[in-house]
Protein backbone atom coordinates (compact mmCIF):
# COMPACT_ATOMS: atom_id res chain seq x y z
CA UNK A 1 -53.82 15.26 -28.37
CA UNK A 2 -51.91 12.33 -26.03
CA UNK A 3 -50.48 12.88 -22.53
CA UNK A 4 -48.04 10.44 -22.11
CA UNK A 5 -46.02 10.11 -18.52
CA UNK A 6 -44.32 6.81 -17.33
CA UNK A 7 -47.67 5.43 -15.42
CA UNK A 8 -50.39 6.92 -17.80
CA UNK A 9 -51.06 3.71 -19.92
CA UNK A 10 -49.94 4.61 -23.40
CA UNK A 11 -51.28 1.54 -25.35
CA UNK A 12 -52.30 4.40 -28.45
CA UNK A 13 -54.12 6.07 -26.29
CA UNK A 14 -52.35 7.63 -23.28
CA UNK A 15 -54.98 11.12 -21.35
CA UNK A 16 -56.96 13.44 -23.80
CA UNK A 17 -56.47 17.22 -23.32
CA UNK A 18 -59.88 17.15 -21.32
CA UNK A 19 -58.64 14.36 -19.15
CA UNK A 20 -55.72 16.08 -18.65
CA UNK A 21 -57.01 19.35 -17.88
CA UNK A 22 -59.66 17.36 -15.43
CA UNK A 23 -56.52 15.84 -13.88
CA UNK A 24 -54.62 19.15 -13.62
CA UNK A 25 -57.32 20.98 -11.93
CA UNK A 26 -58.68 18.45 -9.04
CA UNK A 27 -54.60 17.86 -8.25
CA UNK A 28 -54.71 21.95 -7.88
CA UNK A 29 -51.02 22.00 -7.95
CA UNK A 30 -50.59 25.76 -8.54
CA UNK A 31 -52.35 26.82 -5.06
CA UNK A 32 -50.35 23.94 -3.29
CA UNK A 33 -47.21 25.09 -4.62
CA UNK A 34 -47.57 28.79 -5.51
CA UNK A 35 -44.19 29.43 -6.25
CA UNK A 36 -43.43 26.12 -8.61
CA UNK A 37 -40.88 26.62 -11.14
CA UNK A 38 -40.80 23.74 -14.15
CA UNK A 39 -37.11 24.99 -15.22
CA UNK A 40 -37.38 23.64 -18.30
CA UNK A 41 -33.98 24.05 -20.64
CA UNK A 42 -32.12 22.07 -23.55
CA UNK A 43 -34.71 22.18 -25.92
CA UNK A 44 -33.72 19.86 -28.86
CA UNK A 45 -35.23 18.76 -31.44
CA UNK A 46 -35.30 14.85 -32.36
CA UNK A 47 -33.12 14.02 -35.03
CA UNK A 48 -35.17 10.98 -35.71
CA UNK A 49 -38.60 12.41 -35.59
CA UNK A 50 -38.15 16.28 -36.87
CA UNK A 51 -41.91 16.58 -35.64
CA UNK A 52 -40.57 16.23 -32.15
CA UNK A 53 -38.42 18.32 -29.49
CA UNK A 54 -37.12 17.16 -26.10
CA UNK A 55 -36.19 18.98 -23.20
CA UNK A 56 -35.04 18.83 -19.55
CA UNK A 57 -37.01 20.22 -16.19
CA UNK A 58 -35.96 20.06 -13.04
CA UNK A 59 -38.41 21.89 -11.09
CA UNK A 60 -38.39 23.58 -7.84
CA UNK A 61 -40.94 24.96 -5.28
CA UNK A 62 -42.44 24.91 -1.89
CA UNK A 63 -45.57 23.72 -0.43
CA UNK A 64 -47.14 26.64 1.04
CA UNK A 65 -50.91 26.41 -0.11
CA UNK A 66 -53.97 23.73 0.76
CA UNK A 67 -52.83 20.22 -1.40
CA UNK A 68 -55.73 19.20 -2.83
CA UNK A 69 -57.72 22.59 -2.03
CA UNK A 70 -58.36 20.95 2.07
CA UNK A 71 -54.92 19.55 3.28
CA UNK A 72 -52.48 21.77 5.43
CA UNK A 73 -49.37 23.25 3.72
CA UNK A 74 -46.36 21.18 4.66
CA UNK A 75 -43.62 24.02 4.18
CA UNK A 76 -41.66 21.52 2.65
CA UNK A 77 -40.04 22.23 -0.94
CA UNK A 78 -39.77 20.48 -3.49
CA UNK A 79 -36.84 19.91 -6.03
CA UNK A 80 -37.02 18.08 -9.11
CA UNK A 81 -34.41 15.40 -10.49
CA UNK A 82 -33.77 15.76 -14.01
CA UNK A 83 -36.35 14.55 -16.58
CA UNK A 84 -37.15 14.27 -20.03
CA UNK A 85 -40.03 15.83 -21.59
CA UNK A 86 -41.01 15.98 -25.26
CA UNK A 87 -43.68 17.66 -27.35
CA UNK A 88 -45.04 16.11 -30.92
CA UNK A 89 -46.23 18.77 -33.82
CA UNK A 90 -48.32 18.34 -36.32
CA UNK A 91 -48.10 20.18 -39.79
CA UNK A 92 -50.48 22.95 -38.62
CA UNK A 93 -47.90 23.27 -35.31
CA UNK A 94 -50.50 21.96 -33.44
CA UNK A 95 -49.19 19.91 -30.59
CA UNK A 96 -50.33 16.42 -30.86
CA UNK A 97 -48.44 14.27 -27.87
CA UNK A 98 -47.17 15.53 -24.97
CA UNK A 99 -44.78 13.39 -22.83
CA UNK A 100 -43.69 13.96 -19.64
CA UNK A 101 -41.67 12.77 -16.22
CA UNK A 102 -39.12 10.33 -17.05
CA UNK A 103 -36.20 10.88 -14.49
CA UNK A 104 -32.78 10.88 -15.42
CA UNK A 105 -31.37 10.51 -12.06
CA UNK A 106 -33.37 8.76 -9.29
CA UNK A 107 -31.10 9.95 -6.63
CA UNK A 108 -31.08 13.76 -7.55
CA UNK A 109 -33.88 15.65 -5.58
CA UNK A 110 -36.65 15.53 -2.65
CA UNK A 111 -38.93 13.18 -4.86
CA UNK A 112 -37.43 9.82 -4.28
CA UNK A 113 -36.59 9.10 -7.99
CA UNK A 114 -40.50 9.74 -8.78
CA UNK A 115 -41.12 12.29 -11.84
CA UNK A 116 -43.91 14.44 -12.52
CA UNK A 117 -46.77 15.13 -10.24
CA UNK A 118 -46.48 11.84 -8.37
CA UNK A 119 -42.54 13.47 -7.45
CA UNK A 120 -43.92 17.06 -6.59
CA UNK A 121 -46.39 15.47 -4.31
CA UNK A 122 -44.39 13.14 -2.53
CA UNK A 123 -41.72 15.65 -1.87
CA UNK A 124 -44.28 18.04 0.16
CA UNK A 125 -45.29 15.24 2.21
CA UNK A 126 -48.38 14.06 0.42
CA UNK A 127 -47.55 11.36 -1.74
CA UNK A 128 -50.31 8.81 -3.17
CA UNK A 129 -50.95 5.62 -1.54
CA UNK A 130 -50.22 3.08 -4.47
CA UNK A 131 -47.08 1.47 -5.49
CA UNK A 132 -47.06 3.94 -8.71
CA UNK A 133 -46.58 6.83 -6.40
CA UNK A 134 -43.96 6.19 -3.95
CA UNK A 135 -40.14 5.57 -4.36
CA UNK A 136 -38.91 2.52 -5.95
């Protein structure tokens, strides 16, 4: 398994499921934003690679729980700009890459044109201090 997103280096490598769960859990994303809703739709699968299948999120939610299990709640919400997701199968319909958080439209949403967790962060007020993190 491969998690892909537009500043996880992909050079054939990209995060592991472990790495990714690691990720996933210190970020604690669920009690910061207890109400987050991926709104994922337009699943479609790739014409090209009939292994694959796209589809759209555009999430939605509000900061109302400790970011990072220790920082305040901001109250602020969060909505998502339109991005593009896919999913890779293998023949056992196992999923084998995972990509994630390419925006469609930098000017839709509270994110500043970031996708993925770096846009869900910087929406409630808490984005990361490197240039990868903040609006381009």
């Amino acid at each position: 398994f491969r998690f892909i997103a537009p500043v996880v280096p992909a050079d054939g490598n990209g995060l592991s499921g472990q790495a990714l769960c690691d990720a996933l859990q210190n970020f604690r994303i669920e009690d910061a934003v207890p109400d987050l809703n991926a709104q994922q739709y337009d699943f479609r699968t790739d014409p090209f690679e009939p292994s694959r299948v796209w589809f759209t999120s555009r999430g939605t939610g509000t900061n109302t729980g400790p970011v990072f299990g220790a920082l305040p709640a901001s109250g602020k919400k969060y909505e998502g700009p339109p991005q593009t997701n896919s999913l890779t199968f293998n023949a056992q319909g196992e999923v084998t890459k995972m990509t994630i958080g390419y925006v469609m439209d930098k000017e839709v949403g509270t994110t500043g044109g970031l996708g993925g967790i770096f846009g869900v962060l910087y929406s409630i007020g808490y984005g990361l201090p490197f240039p990868e993190a903040q609006p381009w």
